[in-house]
Short mmCIF file of C-alpha atoms in Angstrom, two decimals:
data_model
loop_
_atom_site.label_atom_id
_atom_site.label_comp_id
_atom_site.label_asym_id
_atom_site.label_seq_id
_atom_site.Cartn_x
_atom_site.Cartn_y
_atom_site.Cartn_z
CA MET A 937 5.67 -208.24 -172.55
CA LYS A 938 8.12 -205.42 -173.16
CA THR A 939 11.69 -205.78 -171.97
CA LYS A 940 11.92 -203.56 -168.90
CA TYR A 941 15.31 -204.67 -167.61
CA ILE A 942 18.56 -205.81 -169.18
CA CYS A 943 22.22 -206.40 -168.32
CA PHE A 944 24.62 -204.69 -170.73
CA GLU A 945 28.20 -205.96 -170.57
CA VAL A 946 29.78 -202.77 -171.82
CA SER A 947 33.28 -204.16 -171.30
CA SER A 948 34.69 -207.68 -171.40
CA VAL A 949 37.91 -206.44 -169.80
CA CYS A 950 38.26 -207.07 -166.07
CA ASN A 951 40.81 -206.11 -163.42
CA MET A 952 40.19 -209.21 -161.32
CA ASN A 953 40.90 -212.90 -161.82
CA CYS A 954 38.06 -214.49 -159.85
CA LYS A 955 38.43 -218.25 -159.87
CA PHE A 956 34.68 -218.81 -160.13
CA CYS A 957 34.00 -216.39 -163.01
CA PHE A 958 31.37 -217.66 -165.45
CA ALA A 959 32.70 -215.57 -168.35
CA ASP A 960 34.33 -217.30 -171.28
CA TRP A 961 35.14 -214.05 -173.09
CA ARG A 962 37.62 -212.80 -170.49
CA ASN A 963 40.45 -212.15 -172.95
CA ILE A 964 38.47 -210.11 -175.46
CA ALA A 965 40.06 -206.66 -175.34
CA GLU A 966 37.77 -205.03 -177.91
CA GLN A 967 35.01 -202.77 -176.62
CA LEU A 968 32.04 -201.34 -178.45
CA PRO A 969 32.55 -197.67 -179.35
CA LEU A 970 30.57 -195.13 -177.35
CA LYS A 971 28.37 -194.25 -180.31
CA LYS A 972 27.33 -197.89 -180.72
CA VAL A 973 26.69 -198.30 -176.98
CA LYS A 974 24.44 -195.25 -176.98
CA SER A 975 22.54 -196.41 -180.05
CA ILE A 976 21.83 -199.79 -178.42
CA ILE A 977 20.63 -198.16 -175.20
CA LYS A 978 18.46 -195.71 -177.14
CA PHE A 979 16.88 -198.55 -179.09
CA LEU A 980 16.19 -200.51 -175.91
CA LYS A 981 14.62 -197.45 -174.32
CA GLU A 982 12.31 -197.08 -177.31
CA TYR A 983 11.42 -200.78 -176.97
CA GLY A 984 10.31 -200.26 -173.37
CA LEU A 985 13.47 -200.54 -171.28
CA GLU A 986 13.15 -199.01 -167.80
CA ALA A 987 16.22 -200.33 -165.95
CA ILE A 988 19.73 -201.16 -167.11
CA ASN A 989 22.60 -202.89 -165.33
CA LEU A 990 26.00 -201.85 -166.72
CA THR A 991 28.25 -204.86 -166.21
CA GLY A 992 31.39 -206.52 -167.52
CA GLY A 993 34.15 -207.63 -167.13
CA ASP A 994 34.28 -204.43 -165.18
CA PRO A 995 32.45 -201.45 -166.72
CA LEU A 996 34.80 -199.03 -164.95
CA MET A 997 37.57 -200.29 -167.23
CA ARG A 998 36.00 -198.11 -169.92
CA ASP A 999 37.32 -194.55 -170.12
CA ASP A 1000 33.85 -193.36 -171.12
CA ILE A 1001 31.80 -195.18 -168.48
CA ILE A 1002 30.79 -191.91 -166.81
CA GLU A 1003 29.41 -190.67 -170.12
CA ILE A 1004 27.51 -193.96 -170.60
CA ALA A 1005 25.96 -193.75 -167.14
CA ARG A 1006 25.09 -190.08 -167.69
CA TYR A 1007 23.41 -190.99 -170.98
CA CYS A 1008 21.35 -193.72 -169.33
CA LYS A 1009 20.11 -191.28 -166.70
CA SER A 1010 19.33 -188.67 -169.37
CA LEU A 1011 16.92 -191.20 -170.89
CA GLY A 1012 15.22 -191.66 -167.54
CA LEU A 1013 16.50 -195.20 -167.00
CA ILE A 1014 17.04 -196.73 -163.59
CA THR A 1015 20.80 -197.15 -163.86
CA ILE A 1016 22.72 -199.86 -162.02
CA ILE A 1017 26.42 -200.61 -162.20
CA SER A 1018 28.14 -203.88 -161.26
CA THR A 1019 31.83 -203.45 -160.54
CA SER A 1020 34.78 -204.81 -158.61
CA GLY A 1021 35.12 -201.30 -157.17
CA ILE A 1022 38.87 -201.17 -157.80
CA LEU A 1023 38.66 -198.09 -160.05
CA LEU A 1024 35.76 -196.40 -158.28
CA PRO A 1025 37.94 -193.91 -156.35
CA GLN A 1026 39.30 -192.62 -159.69
CA LYS A 1027 35.86 -192.61 -161.32
CA GLN A 1028 33.80 -191.43 -158.37
CA GLU A 1029 31.78 -189.12 -160.62
CA VAL A 1030 29.86 -192.13 -161.94
CA LEU A 1031 28.05 -192.26 -158.59
CA ASN A 1032 26.20 -189.10 -159.60
CA TYR A 1033 24.46 -190.94 -162.44
CA ILE A 1034 23.45 -194.28 -160.95
CA ASP A 1035 20.63 -195.50 -158.73
CA ALA A 1036 22.31 -198.65 -157.43
CA ILE A 1037 25.73 -200.26 -157.29
CA ASN A 1038 26.61 -203.96 -157.00
CA LEU A 1039 29.84 -204.76 -155.17
CA PRO A 1040 31.42 -208.15 -154.37
CA LEU A 1041 32.11 -209.43 -150.87
CA ASP A 1042 32.59 -213.17 -150.45
CA SER A 1043 33.69 -213.65 -146.87
CA PHE A 1044 33.80 -212.20 -143.38
CA ASN A 1045 37.46 -213.19 -143.41
CA HIS A 1046 39.66 -210.98 -145.60
CA ASN A 1047 42.06 -213.82 -146.42
CA ILE A 1048 39.28 -216.01 -147.85
CA HIS A 1049 37.80 -213.18 -149.91
CA ASN A 1050 41.16 -212.05 -151.29
CA GLU A 1051 42.11 -215.61 -152.22
CA MET A 1052 38.86 -216.05 -154.13
CA ARG A 1053 39.24 -212.76 -156.02
CA PRO A 1054 42.90 -212.26 -157.04
CA ASN A 1055 43.69 -208.73 -158.22
CA LYS A 1056 46.35 -206.05 -157.98
CA LEU A 1057 45.15 -204.67 -154.64
CA GLU A 1058 46.82 -205.92 -151.50
CA ASN A 1059 43.48 -206.10 -149.67
CA HIS A 1060 40.41 -205.97 -151.91
CA HIS A 1061 38.26 -207.04 -148.95
CA GLY A 1062 39.20 -203.89 -147.02
CA HIS A 1063 38.75 -201.80 -150.17
CA ILE A 1064 35.13 -202.95 -150.53
CA LEU A 1065 34.39 -202.18 -146.88
CA ASN A 1066 35.83 -198.68 -147.34
CA LEU A 1067 33.67 -198.16 -150.43
CA ILE A 1068 30.55 -199.22 -148.55
CA GLU A 1069 31.34 -196.69 -145.84
CA PHE A 1070 32.09 -193.94 -148.38
CA ILE A 1071 29.03 -194.48 -150.59
CA SER A 1072 26.60 -194.88 -147.70
CA SER A 1073 27.89 -191.65 -146.15
CA ASN A 1074 28.23 -189.47 -149.25
CA TYR A 1075 25.79 -190.84 -151.83
CA LYS A 1076 22.70 -191.70 -149.82
CA ASN A 1077 20.53 -191.95 -152.95
CA VAL A 1078 22.64 -194.79 -154.32
CA GLU A 1079 21.46 -198.19 -153.13
CA ILE A 1080 24.24 -200.64 -152.29
CA LYS A 1081 23.89 -204.32 -153.08
CA ILE A 1082 26.48 -206.88 -152.04
CA ASN A 1083 26.93 -209.97 -154.21
CA THR A 1084 28.37 -213.08 -152.56
CA MET A 1085 29.36 -216.24 -154.41
CA VAL A 1086 28.87 -219.28 -152.19
CA GLY A 1087 31.30 -222.15 -152.63
CA LYS A 1088 33.16 -224.79 -150.70
CA THR A 1089 35.87 -222.46 -149.39
CA ASN A 1090 33.57 -219.83 -147.86
CA ILE A 1091 30.25 -221.54 -147.08
CA GLU A 1092 30.98 -221.77 -143.34
CA ASP A 1093 31.99 -218.11 -143.19
CA VAL A 1094 29.37 -216.43 -145.39
CA ILE A 1095 26.74 -216.13 -142.67
CA ASN A 1096 28.85 -213.54 -140.82
CA ILE A 1097 29.29 -211.12 -143.75
CA PRO A 1098 26.43 -208.72 -142.78
CA LYS A 1099 28.22 -208.03 -139.50
CA LEU A 1100 30.77 -206.12 -141.58
CA PHE A 1101 28.34 -203.60 -143.07
CA SER A 1102 25.56 -203.34 -140.47
CA ASN A 1103 22.73 -201.17 -141.89
CA LYS A 1104 24.82 -199.52 -144.61
CA VAL A 1105 23.85 -202.02 -147.32
CA ASP A 1106 20.38 -202.23 -148.88
CA LYS A 1107 20.45 -205.73 -150.36
CA TRP A 1108 22.55 -208.87 -150.04
CA LYS A 1109 22.51 -211.48 -152.80
CA LEU A 1110 23.86 -214.99 -152.34
CA SER A 1111 24.61 -217.03 -155.46
CA LYS A 1112 25.56 -220.68 -155.67
CA PHE A 1113 28.77 -221.48 -157.54
CA PHE A 1114 28.15 -222.68 -161.09
CA ALA A 1115 30.95 -224.55 -162.85
CA SER A 1116 30.69 -222.62 -166.11
CA GLY A 1117 33.07 -220.51 -168.17
CA TYR A 1118 36.40 -219.92 -166.48
CA GLY A 1119 34.93 -221.23 -163.23
CA ALA A 1120 34.67 -224.72 -164.70
CA ASN A 1121 38.41 -225.04 -164.08
CA PHE A 1122 37.78 -224.82 -160.34
CA LYS A 1123 34.78 -227.12 -159.99
CA ASP A 1124 36.46 -229.35 -157.41
CA LYS A 1125 37.55 -226.37 -155.35
CA TYR A 1126 34.20 -224.57 -155.13
CA GLU A 1127 31.26 -226.78 -156.02
CA ILE A 1128 28.66 -227.37 -153.30
CA THR A 1129 25.33 -229.18 -153.34
CA THR A 1130 21.99 -227.47 -153.78
CA GLU A 1131 21.02 -228.74 -150.33
CA GLU A 1132 24.06 -227.08 -148.74
CA TYR A 1133 23.24 -223.85 -150.53
CA ASN A 1134 19.56 -223.88 -149.56
CA ASN A 1135 20.41 -224.60 -145.92
CA LEU A 1136 22.65 -221.55 -145.87
CA LEU A 1137 19.88 -219.40 -147.36
CA LYS A 1138 17.39 -220.55 -144.74
CA LYS A 1139 19.87 -219.76 -142.00
CA ALA A 1140 20.57 -216.31 -143.46
CA ILE A 1141 16.89 -215.36 -143.69
CA PHE A 1142 16.33 -216.60 -140.13
CA ILE A 1143 19.15 -214.40 -138.80
CA TYR A 1144 18.84 -211.31 -140.95
CA GLY A 1145 15.25 -211.29 -142.16
CA GLU A 1146 13.64 -210.46 -145.48
CA ASN A 1147 14.61 -206.80 -145.53
CA LEU A 1148 18.16 -207.69 -146.41
CA LEU A 1149 17.62 -210.99 -148.24
CA THR A 1150 14.30 -211.01 -150.05
CA LYS A 1151 12.42 -214.24 -150.62
CA ASP A 1152 12.51 -213.75 -154.39
CA GLU A 1153 16.29 -213.86 -154.35
CA TYR A 1154 16.27 -217.34 -152.84
CA GLU A 1155 15.24 -218.92 -156.11
CA GLN A 1156 18.17 -220.86 -157.49
CA ASN A 1157 17.42 -220.83 -161.20
CA ALA A 1158 18.79 -217.53 -162.51
CA SER A 1159 17.43 -216.34 -165.85
CA TYR A 1160 18.30 -213.04 -167.42
CA VAL A 1161 18.71 -211.33 -170.76
CA PHE A 1162 21.97 -209.56 -171.48
CA ILE A 1163 23.93 -207.85 -174.21
CA ASP A 1164 27.53 -209.00 -174.40
CA SER A 1165 30.59 -206.86 -175.09
CA LYS A 1166 30.16 -207.37 -178.85
CA GLY A 1167 26.63 -206.01 -178.75
CA VAL A 1168 24.99 -209.43 -179.22
CA LEU A 1169 21.74 -210.19 -177.41
CA ASN A 1170 21.87 -213.32 -175.22
CA TYR A 1171 19.70 -215.27 -172.81
CA ASN A 1172 21.19 -217.05 -169.79
CA HIS A 1173 19.18 -219.75 -168.03
CA ASN A 1174 20.86 -221.91 -165.38
CA GLY A 1175 24.25 -221.14 -166.88
CA GLU A 1176 23.15 -222.12 -170.39
CA ILE A 1177 23.62 -219.18 -172.75
CA LYS A 1178 21.97 -218.88 -176.14
CA LYS A 1179 21.99 -216.11 -178.72
CA ILE A 1180 18.82 -214.17 -179.48
CA SER A 1181 18.64 -212.96 -183.07
CA ASP A 1182 15.95 -210.35 -182.42
CA ILE A 1183 14.94 -208.51 -179.26
CA LYS A 1184 11.31 -209.37 -179.92
CA GLU A 1185 12.18 -213.02 -179.26
CA ILE A 1186 12.46 -212.13 -175.57
CA ASP A 1187 8.69 -211.91 -175.47
CA LYS A 1188 8.53 -215.60 -176.46
CA LEU A 1189 10.67 -216.83 -173.55
CA ASP A 1190 8.13 -218.66 -171.41
CA ASN A 1191 10.50 -219.52 -168.56
CA ILE A 1192 11.06 -215.94 -167.45
CA ASP A 1193 8.50 -215.15 -164.77
CA ASP A 1194 6.66 -211.91 -165.58
CA ARG A 1195 7.00 -210.77 -161.98
CA ALA A 1196 10.78 -210.66 -162.39
CA TRP A 1197 10.36 -207.73 -164.76
CA LYS A 1198 8.46 -205.57 -162.31
CA LEU A 1199 10.43 -202.46 -161.49
CA ASP A 1200 10.36 -202.88 -157.73
CA ILE A 1201 12.01 -206.29 -158.04
CA VAL A 1202 14.46 -205.07 -160.69
CA TYR A 1203 15.48 -202.13 -158.56
CA ASN A 1204 15.85 -204.11 -155.34
CA LYS A 1205 17.91 -206.80 -156.99
CA GLY A 1206 20.08 -204.55 -159.07
CA GLY A 1207 21.14 -207.66 -160.95
CA LYS A 1208 19.88 -210.96 -162.26
CA ASN A 1209 16.20 -211.76 -162.54
CA GLU A 1210 15.00 -215.00 -161.01
CA SER A 1211 12.51 -217.42 -162.53
#
């Protein structure tokens, strides 16, 4: 099986301080030079890559992120970007070179969301809602996916989130809090049971249907291949990360479901594959 989809963490630097962040490389300020980023993407394309998710940290923290996105599109890749959205107004041009964007929204209540995602903005919750309105109105070819982390502080409120964006969002992804990386420091604050999480998912699909939350995205065990900010290939399964010395080793991973690499699923998710 060729690797059709990959997450590329083009920057470890982030402009948020989310208390549930899984990253343990948050303070690494170094970023791969543009030439190296392009060479990695070109190699992956030659290996069979069809879709790429530019992540971080926050990829918009890079001064050259527009050039990276433009390069991905020039190779014919389905290009996805996962961002906090804070710098999107200043780097709006990137929307011309992507197929999908992943934005965070963790609560119907702005106070809950803003408490979960500390940053320099006075109201990040309102900022995300404004971005949804702007992108859906001006960049109709860009699919919008909302990522929601489900934890103890927002589980009762999550079910109301779609009321905020009506039919302006294409996909909504709910993820259970994992006490890994930086988030391990807040295990007591956010951890919920698998049963609580699954009950919420069932309720969400009952209310909003499969067009917004697809059945595939209900699987709890997230597995995906990614390149970190140092250019090292990794595999994440259930929060356990291991290094991969050669890209061909991906073909030997027997716990990644082949269907997760199909383009329609990759495109609709705009993020992690599920196994």
